[in-house]
Short mmCIF file of C-alpha atoms in Angstrom, two decimals:
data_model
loop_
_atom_site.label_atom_id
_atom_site.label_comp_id
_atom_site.label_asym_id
_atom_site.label_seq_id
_atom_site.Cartn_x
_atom_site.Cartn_y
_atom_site.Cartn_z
CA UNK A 1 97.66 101.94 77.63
CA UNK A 2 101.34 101.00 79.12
CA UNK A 3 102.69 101.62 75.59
CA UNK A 4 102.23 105.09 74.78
CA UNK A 5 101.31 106.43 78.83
CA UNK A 6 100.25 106.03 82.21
CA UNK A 7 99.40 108.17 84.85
CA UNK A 8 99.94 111.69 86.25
CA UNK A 9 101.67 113.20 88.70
CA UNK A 10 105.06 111.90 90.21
CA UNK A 11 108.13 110.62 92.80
CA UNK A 12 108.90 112.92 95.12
CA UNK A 13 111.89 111.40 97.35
CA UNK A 14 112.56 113.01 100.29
CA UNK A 15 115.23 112.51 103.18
CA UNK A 16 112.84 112.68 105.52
CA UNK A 17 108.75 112.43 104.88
CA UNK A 18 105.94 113.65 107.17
CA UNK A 19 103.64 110.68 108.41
CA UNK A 20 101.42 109.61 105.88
CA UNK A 21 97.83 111.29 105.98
CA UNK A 22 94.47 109.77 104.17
CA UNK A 23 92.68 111.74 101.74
CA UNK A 24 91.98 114.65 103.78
CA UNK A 25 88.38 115.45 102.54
CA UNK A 26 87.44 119.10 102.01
CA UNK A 27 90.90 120.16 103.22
CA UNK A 28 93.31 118.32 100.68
CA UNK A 29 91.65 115.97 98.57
CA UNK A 30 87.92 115.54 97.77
CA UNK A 31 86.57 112.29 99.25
CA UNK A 32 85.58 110.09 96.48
CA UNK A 33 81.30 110.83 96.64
CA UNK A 34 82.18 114.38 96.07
CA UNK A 35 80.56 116.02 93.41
CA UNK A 36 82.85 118.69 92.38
CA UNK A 37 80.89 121.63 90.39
CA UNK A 38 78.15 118.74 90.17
CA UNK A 39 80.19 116.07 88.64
CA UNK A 40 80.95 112.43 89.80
CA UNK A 41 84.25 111.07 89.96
CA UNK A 42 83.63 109.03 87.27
CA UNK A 43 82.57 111.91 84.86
CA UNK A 44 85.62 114.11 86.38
CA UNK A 45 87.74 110.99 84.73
CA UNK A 46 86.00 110.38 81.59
CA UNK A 47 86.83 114.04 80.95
CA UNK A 48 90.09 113.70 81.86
CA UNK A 49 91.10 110.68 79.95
CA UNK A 50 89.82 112.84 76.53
CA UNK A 51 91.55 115.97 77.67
CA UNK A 52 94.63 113.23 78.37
CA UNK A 53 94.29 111.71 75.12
CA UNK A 54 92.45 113.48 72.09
CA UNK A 55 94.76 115.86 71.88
CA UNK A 56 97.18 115.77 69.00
CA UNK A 57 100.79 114.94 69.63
CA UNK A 58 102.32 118.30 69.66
CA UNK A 59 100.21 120.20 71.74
CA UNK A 60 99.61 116.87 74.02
CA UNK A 61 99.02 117.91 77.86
CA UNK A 62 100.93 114.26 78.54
CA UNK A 63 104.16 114.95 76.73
CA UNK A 64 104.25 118.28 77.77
CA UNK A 65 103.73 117.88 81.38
CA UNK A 66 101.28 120.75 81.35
CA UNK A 67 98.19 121.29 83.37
CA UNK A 68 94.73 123.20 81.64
CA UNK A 69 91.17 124.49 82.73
CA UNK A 70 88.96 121.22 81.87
CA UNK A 71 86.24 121.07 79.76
CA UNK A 72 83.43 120.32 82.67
CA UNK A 73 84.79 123.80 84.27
CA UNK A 74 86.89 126.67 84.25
CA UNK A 75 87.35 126.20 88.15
CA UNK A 76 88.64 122.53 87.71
CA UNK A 77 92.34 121.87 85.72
CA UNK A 78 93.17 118.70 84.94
CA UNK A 79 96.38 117.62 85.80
CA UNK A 80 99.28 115.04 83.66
CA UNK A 81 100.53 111.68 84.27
CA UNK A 82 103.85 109.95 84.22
CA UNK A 83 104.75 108.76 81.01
CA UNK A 84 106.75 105.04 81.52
CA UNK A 85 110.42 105.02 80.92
CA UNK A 86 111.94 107.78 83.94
CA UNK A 87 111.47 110.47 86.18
CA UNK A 88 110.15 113.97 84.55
CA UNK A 89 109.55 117.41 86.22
CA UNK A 90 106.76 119.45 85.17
CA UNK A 91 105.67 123.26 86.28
CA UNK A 92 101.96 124.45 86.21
CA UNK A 93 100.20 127.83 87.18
CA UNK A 94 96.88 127.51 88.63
CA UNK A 95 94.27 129.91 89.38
CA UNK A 96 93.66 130.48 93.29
CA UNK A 97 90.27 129.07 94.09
CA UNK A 98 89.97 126.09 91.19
CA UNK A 99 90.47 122.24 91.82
CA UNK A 100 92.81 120.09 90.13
CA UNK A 101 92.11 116.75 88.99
CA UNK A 102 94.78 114.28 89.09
CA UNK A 103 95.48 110.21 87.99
CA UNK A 104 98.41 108.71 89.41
CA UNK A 105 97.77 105.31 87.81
CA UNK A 106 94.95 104.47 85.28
CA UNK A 107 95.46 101.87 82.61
CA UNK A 108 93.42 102.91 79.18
CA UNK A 109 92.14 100.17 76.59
CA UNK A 110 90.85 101.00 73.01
CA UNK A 111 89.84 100.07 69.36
CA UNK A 112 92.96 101.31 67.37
CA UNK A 113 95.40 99.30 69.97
CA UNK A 114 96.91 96.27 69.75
CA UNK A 115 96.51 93.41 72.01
CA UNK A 116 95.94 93.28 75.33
CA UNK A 117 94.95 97.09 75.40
CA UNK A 118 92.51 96.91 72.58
CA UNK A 119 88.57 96.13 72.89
CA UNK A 120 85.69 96.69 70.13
CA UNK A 121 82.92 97.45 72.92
CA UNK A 122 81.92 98.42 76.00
CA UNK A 123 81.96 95.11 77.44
CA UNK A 124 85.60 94.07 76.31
CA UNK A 125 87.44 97.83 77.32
CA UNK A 126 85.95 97.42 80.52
CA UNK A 127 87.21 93.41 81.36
CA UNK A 128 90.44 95.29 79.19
CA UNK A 129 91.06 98.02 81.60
CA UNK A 130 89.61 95.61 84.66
CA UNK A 131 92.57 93.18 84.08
CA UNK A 132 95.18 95.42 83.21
CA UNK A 133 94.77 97.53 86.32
CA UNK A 134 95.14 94.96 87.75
CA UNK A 135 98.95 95.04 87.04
CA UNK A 136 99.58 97.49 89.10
CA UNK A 137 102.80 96.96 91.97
CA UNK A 138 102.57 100.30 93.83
CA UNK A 139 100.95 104.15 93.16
CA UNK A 140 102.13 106.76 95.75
CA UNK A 141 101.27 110.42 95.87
CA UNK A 142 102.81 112.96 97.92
CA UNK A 143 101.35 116.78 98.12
CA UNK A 144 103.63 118.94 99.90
CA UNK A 145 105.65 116.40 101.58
CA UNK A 146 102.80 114.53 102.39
CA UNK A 147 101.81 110.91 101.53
CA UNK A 148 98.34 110.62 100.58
CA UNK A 149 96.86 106.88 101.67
CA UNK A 150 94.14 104.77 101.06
CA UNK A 151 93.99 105.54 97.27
CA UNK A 152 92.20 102.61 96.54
CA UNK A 153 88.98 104.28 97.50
CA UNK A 154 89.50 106.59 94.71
CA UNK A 155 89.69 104.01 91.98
CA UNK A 156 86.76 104.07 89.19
CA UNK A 157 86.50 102.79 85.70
CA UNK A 158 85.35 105.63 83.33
CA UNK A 159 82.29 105.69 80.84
CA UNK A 160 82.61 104.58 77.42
CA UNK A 161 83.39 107.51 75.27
CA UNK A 162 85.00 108.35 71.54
CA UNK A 163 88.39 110.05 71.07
CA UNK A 164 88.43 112.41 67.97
CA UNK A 165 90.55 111.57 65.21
CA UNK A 166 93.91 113.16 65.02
CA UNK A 167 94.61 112.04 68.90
CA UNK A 168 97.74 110.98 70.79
CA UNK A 169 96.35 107.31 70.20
CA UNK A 170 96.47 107.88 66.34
CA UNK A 171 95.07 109.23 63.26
CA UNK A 172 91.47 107.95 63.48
CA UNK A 173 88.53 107.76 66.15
CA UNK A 174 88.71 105.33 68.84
CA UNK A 175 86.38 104.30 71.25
CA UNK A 176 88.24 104.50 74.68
CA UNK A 177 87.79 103.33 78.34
CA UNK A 178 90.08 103.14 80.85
CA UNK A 179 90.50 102.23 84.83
CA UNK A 180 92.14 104.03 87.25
CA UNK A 181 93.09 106.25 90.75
CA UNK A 182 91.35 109.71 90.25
CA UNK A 183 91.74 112.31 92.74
CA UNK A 184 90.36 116.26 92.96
CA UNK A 185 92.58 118.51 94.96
CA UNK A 186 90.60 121.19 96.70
CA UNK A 187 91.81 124.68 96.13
CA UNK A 188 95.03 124.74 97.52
CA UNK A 189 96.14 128.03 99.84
CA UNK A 190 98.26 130.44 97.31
CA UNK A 191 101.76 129.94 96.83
CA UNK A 192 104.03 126.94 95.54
CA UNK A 193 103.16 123.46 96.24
CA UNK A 194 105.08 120.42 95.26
CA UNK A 195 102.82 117.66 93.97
CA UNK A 196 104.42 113.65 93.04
CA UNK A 197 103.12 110.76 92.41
CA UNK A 198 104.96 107.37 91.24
CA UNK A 199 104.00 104.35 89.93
CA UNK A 200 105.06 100.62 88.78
CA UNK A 201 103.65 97.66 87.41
CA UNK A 202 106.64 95.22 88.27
CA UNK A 203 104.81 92.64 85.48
CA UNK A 204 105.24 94.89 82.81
CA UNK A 205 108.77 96.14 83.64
CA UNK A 206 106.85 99.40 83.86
CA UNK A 207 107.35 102.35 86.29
CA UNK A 208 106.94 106.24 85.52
CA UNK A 209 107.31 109.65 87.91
CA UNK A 210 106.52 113.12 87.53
CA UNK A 211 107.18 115.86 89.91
CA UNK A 212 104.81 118.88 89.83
CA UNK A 213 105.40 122.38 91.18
CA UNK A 214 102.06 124.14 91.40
CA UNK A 215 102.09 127.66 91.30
CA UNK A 216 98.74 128.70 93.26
CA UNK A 217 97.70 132.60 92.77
#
Protein backbone atom coordinates (compact mmCIF):
# COMPACT_ATOMS: atom_id res chain seq x y z
CA UNK A 1 0.00 0.00 0.00
CA UNK A 2 3.13 2.34 -1.19
CA UNK A 3 0.52 4.70 -2.69
CA UNK A 4 -1.46 6.07 -0.02
CA UNK A 5 1.17 4.81 3.23
CA UNK A 6 3.71 2.83 4.77
CA UNK A 7 4.91 2.37 8.02
CA UNK A 8 5.23 4.03 11.45
CA UNK A 9 7.57 5.53 13.33
CA UNK A 10 10.70 7.45 11.93
CA UNK A 11 14.61 8.82 11.14
CA UNK A 12 16.18 9.89 13.91
CA UNK A 13 19.83 11.18 12.77
CA UNK A 14 22.11 11.69 15.27
CA UNK A 15 25.84 12.98 15.39
CA UNK A 16 26.76 10.40 17.31
CA UNK A 17 24.55 6.96 18.02
CA UNK A 18 24.91 4.50 20.92
CA UNK A 19 25.92 0.88 19.68
CA UNK A 20 23.15 -0.83 18.28
CA UNK A 21 21.18 -3.17 20.79
CA UNK A 22 18.69 -6.25 19.69
CA UNK A 23 15.25 -6.25 20.75
CA UNK A 24 15.77 -6.09 24.33
CA UNK A 25 12.93 -8.48 25.50
CA UNK A 26 10.94 -7.52 28.59
CA UNK A 27 13.10 -4.41 29.01
CA UNK A 28 12.55 -2.50 25.59
CA UNK A 29 10.80 -4.40 23.14
CA UNK A 30 8.66 -7.57 23.52
CA UNK A 31 10.36 -10.57 21.87
CA UNK A 32 8.28 -11.67 19.05
CA UNK A 33 6.36 -15.04 21.01
CA UNK A 34 5.13 -12.55 23.46
CA UNK A 35 1.67 -12.50 24.10
CA UNK A 36 0.94 -9.08 25.19
CA UNK A 37 -2.51 -8.91 27.32
CA UNK A 38 -2.96 -12.48 25.60
CA UNK A 39 -2.55 -11.53 22.05
CA UNK A 40 -0.09 -12.82 19.32
CA UNK A 41 1.88 -10.64 17.27
CA UNK A 42 -0.03 -11.37 14.51
CA UNK A 43 -3.43 -10.36 16.13
CA UNK A 44 -1.53 -7.17 17.77
CA UNK A 45 -1.05 -6.31 13.77
CA UNK A 46 -4.26 -7.24 12.34
CA UNK A 47 -5.60 -4.73 14.87
CA UNK A 48 -3.33 -2.33 14.03
CA UNK A 49 -3.58 -2.31 10.33
CA UNK A 50 -7.70 -1.54 10.95
CA UNK A 51 -6.97 1.04 13.59
CA UNK A 52 -4.21 2.26 10.70
CA UNK A 53 -6.63 2.15 8.03
CA UNK A 54 -10.55 2.17 8.67
CA UNK A 55 -10.49 5.26 9.89
CA UNK A 56 -11.87 8.05 7.77
CA UNK A 57 -9.53 10.60 6.30
CA UNK A 58 -9.91 13.40 8.68
CA UNK A 59 -9.64 11.89 11.84
CA UNK A 60 -6.91 9.29 10.28
CA UNK A 61 -4.23 8.24 13.09
CA UNK A 62 -1.70 8.06 9.78
CA UNK A 63 -2.07 11.61 8.57
CA UNK A 64 -2.20 12.89 11.81
CA UNK A 65 0.77 11.32 13.29
CA UNK A 66 -1.20 10.52 16.40
CA UNK A 67 -0.98 7.58 18.69
CA UNK A 68 -4.53 5.93 20.52
CA UNK A 69 -5.53 3.18 23.16
CA UNK A 70 -6.17 0.05 20.68
CA UNK A 71 -9.07 -1.78 20.39
CA UNK A 72 -7.56 -5.29 21.92
CA UNK A 73 -6.72 -3.00 25.17
CA UNK A 74 -6.74 0.09 26.94
CA UNK A 75 -3.09 -0.76 28.21
CA UNK A 76 -1.75 -1.18 24.55
CA UNK A 77 -1.66 2.22 21.99
CA UNK A 78 -0.97 1.72 18.73
CA UNK A 79 1.46 3.74 17.27
CA UNK A 80 1.70 5.64 13.27
CA UNK A 81 3.80 5.04 10.36
CA UNK A 82 5.72 7.13 7.90
CA UNK A 83 3.75 8.21 5.17
CA UNK A 84 6.20 8.13 1.70
CA UNK A 85 7.27 11.41 0.32
CA UNK A 86 9.61 13.15 3.56
CA UNK A 87 10.47 13.36 6.99
CA UNK A 88 7.42 14.22 9.56
CA UNK A 89 7.50 14.80 13.39
CA UNK A 90 4.78 13.61 15.44
CA UNK A 91 4.05 14.08 19.47
CA UNK A 92 2.04 11.46 21.52
CA UNK A 93 1.05 11.21 25.33
CA UNK A 94 0.97 7.85 26.71
CA UNK A 95 -0.26 6.49 29.83
CA UNK A 96 2.62 5.18 32.29
CA UNK A 97 2.29 1.45 32.47
CA UNK A 98 0.64 0.63 28.73
CA UNK A 99 2.59 -0.83 25.65
CA UNK A 100 2.83 0.66 22.38
CA UNK A 101 2.62 -1.13 19.26
CA UNK A 102 4.62 0.02 16.45
CA UNK A 103 5.26 -0.90 12.33
CA UNK A 104 8.19 0.56 10.86
CA UNK A 105 7.63 -1.09 7.47
CA UNK A 106 4.55 -3.20 6.44
CA UNK A 107 3.31 -3.23 2.89
CA UNK A 108 -0.80 -3.60 2.78
CA UNK A 109 -2.68 -5.23 -0.32
CA UNK A 110 -6.52 -5.02 -0.89
CA UNK A 111 -9.76 -5.33 -3.04
CA UNK A 112 -10.51 -1.59 -3.85
CA UNK A 113 -6.63 -1.09 -5.06
CA UNK A 114 -5.22 -1.08 -8.14
CA UNK A 115 -2.57 -3.30 -9.38
CA UNK A 116 0.04 -4.73 -7.80
CA UNK A 117 -1.52 -3.89 -4.28
CA UNK A 118 -4.90 -5.31 -5.00
CA UNK A 119 -6.07 -9.11 -4.35
CA UNK A 120 -9.82 -10.59 -4.30
CA UNK A 121 -8.87 -13.36 -1.56
CA UNK A 122 -6.98 -14.59 0.97
CA UNK A 123 -4.71 -16.42 -1.16
CA UNK A 124 -3.79 -13.47 -3.63
CA UNK A 125 -3.33 -10.48 -0.56
CA UNK A 126 -1.12 -12.79 1.01
CA UNK A 127 1.39 -13.72 -2.35
CA UNK A 128 0.33 -9.55 -2.71
CA UNK A 129 1.78 -8.44 0.49
CA UNK A 130 4.52 -11.56 0.31
CA UNK A 131 6.05 -9.96 -2.87
CA UNK A 132 5.72 -6.50 -2.16
CA UNK A 133 7.53 -6.73 1.15
CA UNK A 134 9.71 -7.94 -0.46
CA UNK A 135 10.70 -4.47 -1.84
CA UNK A 136 11.95 -3.37 0.97
CA UNK A 137 15.92 -1.61 0.89
CA UNK A 138 16.35 -0.82 4.61
CA UNK A 139 13.89 -0.30 8.00
CA UNK A 140 15.77 1.19 11.04
CA UNK A 141 14.35 2.05 14.41
CA UNK A 142 15.95 3.97 17.03
CA UNK A 143 14.29 4.37 20.75
CA UNK A 144 16.10 6.80 22.70
CA UNK A 145 19.19 6.95 20.75
CA UNK A 146 19.25 3.47 20.40
CA UNK A 147 19.23 1.24 17.25
CA UNK A 148 17.03 -1.61 17.60
CA UNK A 149 18.50 -4.83 15.41
CA UNK A 150 17.48 -7.94 14.17
CA UNK A 151 13.97 -6.72 13.12
CA UNK A 152 13.51 -9.37 10.85
CA UNK A 153 12.42 -11.63 13.65
CA UNK A 154 9.55 -9.41 14.15
CA UNK A 155 8.13 -9.68 10.68
CA UNK A 156 4.49 -11.42 10.32
CA UNK A 157 1.83 -11.29 7.72
CA UNK A 158 -1.57 -10.38 9.35
CA UNK A 159 -5.01 -12.31 9.16
CA UNK A 160 -7.43 -11.63 6.57
CA UNK A 161 -9.83 -9.09 7.81
CA UNK A 162 -12.58 -6.34 6.32
CA UNK A 163 -12.06 -2.57 6.53
CA UNK A 164 -15.42 -0.66 7.08
CA UNK A 165 -16.59 1.51 4.47
CA UNK A 166 -15.82 5.14 4.72
CA UNK A 167 -11.87 4.21 5.36
CA UNK A 168 -8.60 5.92 4.42
CA UNK A 169 -8.55 3.25 1.48
CA UNK A 170 -11.95 4.62 0.15
CA UNK A 171 -15.58 4.85 0.28
CA UNK A 172 -16.53 1.14 0.37
CA UNK A 173 -15.45 -2.16 2.31
CA UNK A 174 -12.34 -3.81 1.46
CA UNK A 175 -10.96 -6.89 2.38
CA UNK A 176 -7.32 -6.13 3.58
CA UNK A 177 -4.04 -8.00 4.42
CA UNK A 178 -0.87 -6.79 4.73
CA UNK A 179 2.97 -7.89 5.67
CA UNK A 180 5.15 -6.33 7.80
CA UNK A 181 7.83 -5.44 10.99
CA UNK A 182 5.58 -5.26 14.17
CA UNK A 183 7.04 -4.42 17.37
CA UNK A 184 5.40 -3.90 21.20
CA UNK A 185 7.33 -1.53 23.34
CA UNK A 186 7.12 -2.48 26.97
CA UNK A 187 6.06 0.27 29.27
CA UNK A 188 8.59 2.68 29.01
CA UNK A 189 10.00 4.47 32.50
CA UNK A 190 8.00 8.04 32.73
CA UNK A 191 9.25 10.93 31.06
CA UNK A 192 10.06 11.87 27.28
CA UNK A 193 11.38 9.39 24.95
CA UNK A 194 12.32 9.94 21.38
CA UNK A 195 11.13 7.11 19.15
CA UNK A 196 12.28 6.93 14.89
CA UNK A 197 12.10 4.69 12.56
CA UNK A 198 12.95 5.07 8.64
CA UNK A 199 12.38 3.25 5.79
CA UNK A 200 13.03 2.79 1.83
CA UNK A 201 12.19 0.62 -0.86
CA UNK A 202 14.97 1.86 -3.40
CA UNK A 203 12.63 -0.12 -6.30
CA UNK A 204 9.84 1.97 -5.77
CA UNK A 205 11.66 5.31 -5.38
CA UNK A 206 10.00 5.08 -1.98
CA UNK A 207 11.35 6.18 1.46
CA UNK A 208 9.30 7.77 4.48
CA UNK A 209 10.41 8.98 8.32
CA UNK A 210 8.67 9.95 11.29
CA UNK A 211 10.11 11.11 14.48
CA UNK A 212 8.09 10.45 17.68
CA UNK A 213 8.38 12.16 21.06
CA UNK A 214 6.58 10.04 23.62
CA UNK A 215 5.41 11.66 26.52
CA UNK A 216 5.32 8.75 29.27
CA UNK A 217 3.23 9.73 32.62
Amino acid sequence: MRRLAATVAAALLLAAVAPPVAAEPGARVLPPTARPLGHSLVEVGTAWNAWALGGPVEANPLLLDACGPSPLDPKLWFGPEAIPGGATEGACQIPAGAMLAISPFFMECSSVEPPPWHGETEAELRSCVETAFGLRSSVTVILDGRPLTGLDAWVVTTRLDTLPAGGLLGPDPALTMDRGVFLVLAPQTPGLHTLAAAWTADELGLAASLRLTLQVS
